[in-house]
Amino acid sequence: MSQYPVASATLYDGATSGAWPVTLQRNGDTLWLSGLAEPRSYALSEVCLEARLGSQPRRLTLPDGSVCESLDHAGIAAVFGQDDGVLHHLESRWRWVSYALLLLAGFAVAFYLWGLPLLSRGATLMTPPVVERVIGDKAFEHLTTLELDLKPTKLAAKRQAALRQRFAKLVPANSRYQYRLHFHAAPTIGANAFALPGGVVVLTDELAAIATDDEVIAVLAHEIGHVELRHGLRMIYQSAGMGVAVSAVLGDAPSAAAQVASFGALVLQLGYSRDLEREADRYAQDRLTALGLDRRKLGSALAKLMAQHKGEEHIRLPALLSSHPDTEERIKSLSR
């Protein structure tokens, strides 16, 4: 029996496709390789031994470029005087693996809940207005290709002009955006209004049919709030990923717009979070008050929207209401 530690392995010389069973033996600072026509020896310091990973073969790279692989883990550990390493120690113990997976899952959840919104908010603040405009216009073009079925408006030209005039007064004088108010008939989504990044605001004929002009103006003030507070852009960044945000922040508007066009529909399909809607509510009420208008009209408009869409909660609830299990409470608050 050899007095020196040995390990069995397979040699691949790198010059041919052959594989040769060999024996590795350590003698002092020298690694001997036997089993070939002529034994070979290498300085142990020049042999590169990769760390053990599970039950995978240990891999040794020799100074002449040849490689040995060995499943004799105990023998390799004895030859090299090494244990299996921290990685293998952790990997071979399911309890530690479970802890690691739980930690990873917790990190992923925390990043989704807090990290991603924080990054999105930061990227939103750094996005140039001109890039927001391109993104909003592209998203609006994409909306017209979806099953939203936006049709030319049938709203009387006189009323359109009156609403446009009042809408222009709602826009703050120091706004960074150039607003575009679009009127559309939308039998698929019904009474609705929504805003996209960069100043695109859409009002449906169906909403105009059930609301007074004062109520329509209150709703439009709410939508302007979403634009001024950049809610749509934050949602798109959170949904499309930070790669899009980086393109937009760097001013690559065409690239960013092309990537997020389809995400514009999320503003309608998912609605805003409860916090974002409340921010837009407060913005609208402050704006209406500043202009000497009745701030309670937003509450009455939402009440009409809710009545109009009663029974459709799981079908086509408008973005104004879609994220609000407490809509009645919200209406009550806005009507004061």
XYZ file of C-alpha atoms in Angstrom:
336
model
C 0.000 0.000 0.000
C 1.361 3.406 -1.013
C 2.477 5.691 1.818
C 1.486 8.694 -0.296
C -2.123 9.759 -0.983
C -3.457 8.747 -4.393
C -6.543 9.458 -6.488
C -7.911 7.954 -9.661
C -8.608 10.255 -12.628
C -9.010 10.420 -16.400
C -6.477 12.318 -18.495
C -7.347 14.350 -21.572
C -4.195 15.545 -23.321
C -5.936 18.233 -25.394
C -4.197 17.077 -28.578
C -6.312 13.997 -29.264
C -9.845 12.872 -28.416
C -8.498 10.047 -26.289
C -9.062 9.611 -22.558
C -6.661 7.641 -20.361
C -7.232 6.341 -16.851
C -4.420 7.528 -14.638
C -3.446 7.599 -10.987
C -2.468 10.835 -9.258
C -0.042 10.641 -6.401
C 1.511 13.363 -4.317
C 5.083 13.178 -3.111
C 6.098 16.306 -1.295
C 5.560 19.278 -3.608
C 5.339 17.091 -6.699
C 2.297 15.539 -8.328
C 3.035 12.246 -10.057
C 0.815 10.938 -12.802
C 1.119 7.200 -13.565
C -0.727 4.774 -15.810
C 0.773 6.029 -19.079
C 3.730 4.582 -20.986
C 5.943 7.061 -19.120
C 5.075 8.581 -15.725
C 4.842 12.353 -15.585
C 5.533 14.761 -12.763
C 4.435 18.343 -12.160
C 5.175 20.949 -9.535
C 2.102 20.982 -7.336
C 2.098 24.780 -7.297
C 1.579 24.789 -11.081
C -1.454 22.506 -11.009
C -4.793 24.323 -11.010
C -7.523 22.472 -9.097
C -11.072 23.769 -9.492
C -13.369 23.894 -6.468
C -15.772 21.013 -5.935
C -19.325 21.627 -7.085
C -21.788 18.962 -5.995
C -21.134 15.563 -7.510
C -19.490 17.001 -10.592
C -16.005 15.657 -11.424
C -13.075 17.613 -10.006
C -11.065 19.213 -12.772
C -7.312 19.701 -12.748
C -5.436 21.751 -15.338
C -1.820 20.676 -15.696
C 1.086 22.929 -16.750
C 1.401 21.228 -20.177
C -2.221 22.085 -21.030
C -3.645 18.631 -20.435
C -6.606 18.158 -18.124
C -7.572 15.534 -15.581
C -11.082 14.872 -14.320
C -11.804 12.800 -11.250
C -14.822 11.542 -9.384
C -12.556 10.311 -6.600
C -13.382 13.240 -4.358
C -11.888 11.687 -1.229
C -8.680 10.841 -3.069
C -8.354 14.311 -4.574
C -8.908 15.877 -1.158
C -6.153 13.656 0.262
C -3.729 14.340 -2.601
C -4.134 18.094 -2.433
C -4.645 18.296 1.309
C -7.822 20.284 0.864
C -11.324 19.854 2.115
C -14.265 20.242 -0.271
C -14.571 23.994 0.243
C -17.234 26.245 1.702
C -19.324 26.187 -1.475
C -19.636 22.409 -1.483
C -20.202 22.407 2.276
C -23.173 24.723 1.893
C -24.414 23.097 -1.275
C -24.498 19.621 0.285
C -26.659 20.725 3.216
C -30.251 21.257 2.250
C -30.985 23.418 5.243
C -28.433 25.982 4.123
C -29.642 25.708 0.566
C -33.191 26.355 1.776
C -32.028 29.387 3.754
C -30.225 30.686 0.686
C -33.321 30.229 -1.489
C -35.528 31.981 1.086
C -33.047 34.833 1.304
C -32.950 35.105 -2.476
C -36.752 35.058 -2.685
C -36.976 37.725 0.016
C -34.504 39.885 -1.836
C -36.468 39.471 -5.077
C -39.749 40.443 -3.379
C -38.138 43.447 -1.662
C -36.643 44.592 -4.928
C -40.008 44.282 -6.682
C -41.911 46.104 -3.930
C -39.441 48.858 -3.110
C -36.317 48.692 -5.244
C -37.924 48.743 -8.666
C -40.371 51.590 -7.859
C -37.484 53.598 -6.396
C -35.331 53.055 -9.474
C -38.293 53.831 -11.736
C -38.983 57.056 -9.873
C -35.351 58.112 -10.194
C -35.246 57.275 -13.900
C -38.526 59.132 -14.438
C -37.140 62.323 -12.930
C -34.114 62.086 -15.229
C -36.071 61.503 -18.449
C -36.125 64.552 -20.749
C -39.665 65.851 -21.562
C -39.041 65.453 -25.283
C -38.393 61.739 -24.737
C -41.614 61.449 -22.717
C -43.484 63.050 -25.600
C -42.094 60.553 -28.109
C -42.928 57.651 -25.783
C -46.475 58.948 -25.201
C -47.162 59.529 -28.896
C -45.856 56.083 -29.799
C -47.919 54.445 -27.083
C -51.030 56.294 -28.298
C -50.416 55.134 -31.880
C -50.196 51.591 -30.568
C -53.458 51.937 -28.636
C -55.323 52.590 -31.860
C -54.205 49.162 -33.137
C -55.578 47.297 -30.135
C -59.087 46.077 -29.502
C -59.888 49.365 -27.782
C -61.591 50.264 -31.025
C -61.133 54.025 -30.773
C -63.339 55.669 -33.372
C -63.676 59.256 -34.642
C -65.540 61.416 -32.174
C -69.159 62.383 -32.715
C -68.990 65.081 -30.069
C -70.309 68.389 -31.378
C -67.571 70.680 -32.641
C -68.874 73.522 -30.478
C -68.592 71.435 -27.314
C -65.147 70.149 -28.313
C -63.962 73.732 -28.747
C -65.388 74.760 -25.383
C -63.756 71.840 -23.605
C -60.424 72.437 -25.356
C -60.509 76.072 -24.247
C -61.169 75.124 -20.635
C -58.626 72.274 -20.816
C -55.924 74.745 -21.911
C -56.596 76.803 -18.783
C -56.139 73.716 -16.617
C -52.581 73.207 -17.844
C -50.166 74.945 -15.456
C -48.268 77.852 -16.976
C -44.923 76.323 -16.036
C -45.701 72.855 -17.371
C -42.876 71.096 -19.161
C -45.339 69.382 -21.495
C -47.226 70.264 -24.657
C -50.654 68.727 -24.108
C -52.719 67.058 -26.843
C -56.383 66.453 -25.979
C -57.984 63.746 -28.115
C -61.722 63.066 -28.390
C -62.778 59.574 -29.431
C -65.869 57.436 -29.471
C -64.968 54.213 -27.684
C -67.873 51.746 -27.522
C -65.575 48.976 -26.280
C -64.290 50.747 -23.174
C -67.241 53.120 -22.741
C -67.141 56.173 -20.508
C -63.473 56.788 -19.833
C -60.549 59.182 -19.826
C -56.865 58.450 -19.602
C -53.468 60.064 -19.980
C -50.166 58.877 -21.413
C -46.657 60.201 -20.771
C -45.708 63.470 -22.377
C -49.153 65.102 -22.394
C -51.471 62.807 -24.379
C -54.961 62.938 -22.836
C -57.932 61.034 -24.244
C -61.610 61.694 -23.444
C -64.274 59.354 -24.757
C -67.623 60.509 -26.138
C -69.279 58.127 -23.708
C -67.871 60.014 -20.715
C -68.793 63.361 -22.214
C -72.341 62.017 -22.657
C -72.894 61.276 -18.956
C -70.935 64.146 -17.392
C -71.452 67.883 -17.343
C -68.704 70.122 -18.696
C -67.624 70.972 -15.141
C -67.330 67.273 -14.330
C -65.409 66.584 -17.533
C -63.000 69.386 -16.653
C -62.529 67.891 -13.179
C -61.691 64.510 -14.724
C -59.266 66.140 -17.157
C -57.579 67.911 -14.231
C -57.098 64.480 -12.680
C -55.515 63.191 -15.911
C -53.237 66.236 -16.107
C -52.152 65.298 -12.592
C -51.040 61.887 -13.842
C -48.978 63.572 -16.563
C -47.430 66.268 -14.376
C -46.541 63.714 -11.696
C -45.214 61.333 -14.387
C -47.272 58.377 -13.202
C -47.599 56.774 -16.642
C -43.876 56.840 -17.275
C -43.188 55.250 -13.887
C -45.628 52.443 -14.652
C -44.075 51.825 -18.041
C -40.555 51.732 -16.608
C -41.635 49.294 -13.910
C -43.277 47.046 -16.490
C -40.806 47.312 -19.347
C -37.630 47.125 -17.263
C -34.772 49.427 -16.477
C -33.134 48.861 -19.885
C -35.824 51.033 -21.412
C -35.344 53.620 -18.673
C -31.617 53.799 -19.406
C -32.307 54.362 -23.125
C -34.815 57.098 -22.313
C -32.585 58.833 -19.753
C -29.722 58.851 -22.241
C -31.988 60.558 -24.764
C -32.409 57.614 -27.133
C -36.088 58.398 -27.661
C -36.727 56.259 -30.779
C -35.251 53.168 -29.137
C -37.108 53.702 -25.861
C -40.384 54.454 -27.638
C -40.124 51.363 -29.814
C -39.620 49.194 -26.762
C -42.455 50.604 -24.663
C -45.140 51.200 -27.286
C -47.110 48.145 -26.262
C -46.813 49.024 -22.580
C -48.907 52.152 -23.014
C -51.958 49.910 -22.906
C -51.064 49.023 -19.321
C -52.285 52.412 -18.228
C -55.742 51.305 -19.313
C -55.548 47.603 -18.581
C -54.057 47.733 -15.092
C -54.936 51.197 -13.854
C -52.731 53.115 -11.487
C -51.967 52.122 -7.949
C -54.169 53.467 -5.188
C -51.441 55.869 -4.053
C -50.895 57.269 -7.550
C -54.637 57.809 -8.056
C -54.864 59.648 -4.755
C -51.945 61.835 -5.766
C -53.757 62.685 -8.995
C -56.975 63.346 -7.020
C -55.183 65.804 -4.757
C -53.531 67.458 -7.739
C -56.896 67.869 -9.474
C -58.634 69.293 -6.420
C -55.813 71.752 -5.768
C -55.830 72.810 -9.418
C -59.609 73.270 -9.524
C -59.516 75.275 -6.314
C -56.703 77.474 -7.639
C -58.807 78.261 -10.736
C -61.916 79.043 -8.677
C -63.748 75.906 -9.894
C -65.855 73.467 -7.902
C -63.477 70.775 -6.631
C -66.405 68.501 -5.740
C -67.131 67.857 -9.428
C -64.466 65.150 -9.554
C -66.386 63.145 -6.964
C -69.678 63.509 -8.822
C -67.973 62.543 -12.107
C -66.540 59.376 -10.544
C -69.949 58.538 -9.096
C -71.454 58.725 -12.588
C -68.619 56.600 -13.974
C -69.163 54.006 -11.268
C -72.887 53.881 -11.961
C -72.256 53.630 -15.708
C -69.898 50.678 -15.277
C -71.812 48.900 -12.529
C -71.589 45.159 -13.089
C -68.535 45.508 -15.334
C -65.924 45.385 -12.555
C -64.297 42.333 -14.079
C -64.741 43.367 -17.701
C -63.840 46.924 -18.580
C -63.621 49.096 -15.527
C -62.127 52.467 -16.466
C -58.588 53.302 -15.407
C -60.025 55.996 -13.181
C -61.673 53.314 -11.052
C -59.885 50.064 -11.827
C -57.444 50.009 -8.908
C -59.867 51.043 -6.220
C -61.680 48.604 -4.015
C -62.518 51.693 -1.930
C -64.026 53.693 -4.776
C -67.123 54.637 -2.802
C -64.998 56.018 0.010
C -62.938 57.935 -2.524
C -66.033 59.407 -4.148
C -67.334 60.442 -0.752
C -64.033 62.147 0.047
C -63.844 63.959 -3.296
C -67.431 65.183 -3.062
C -66.837 67.247 0.096
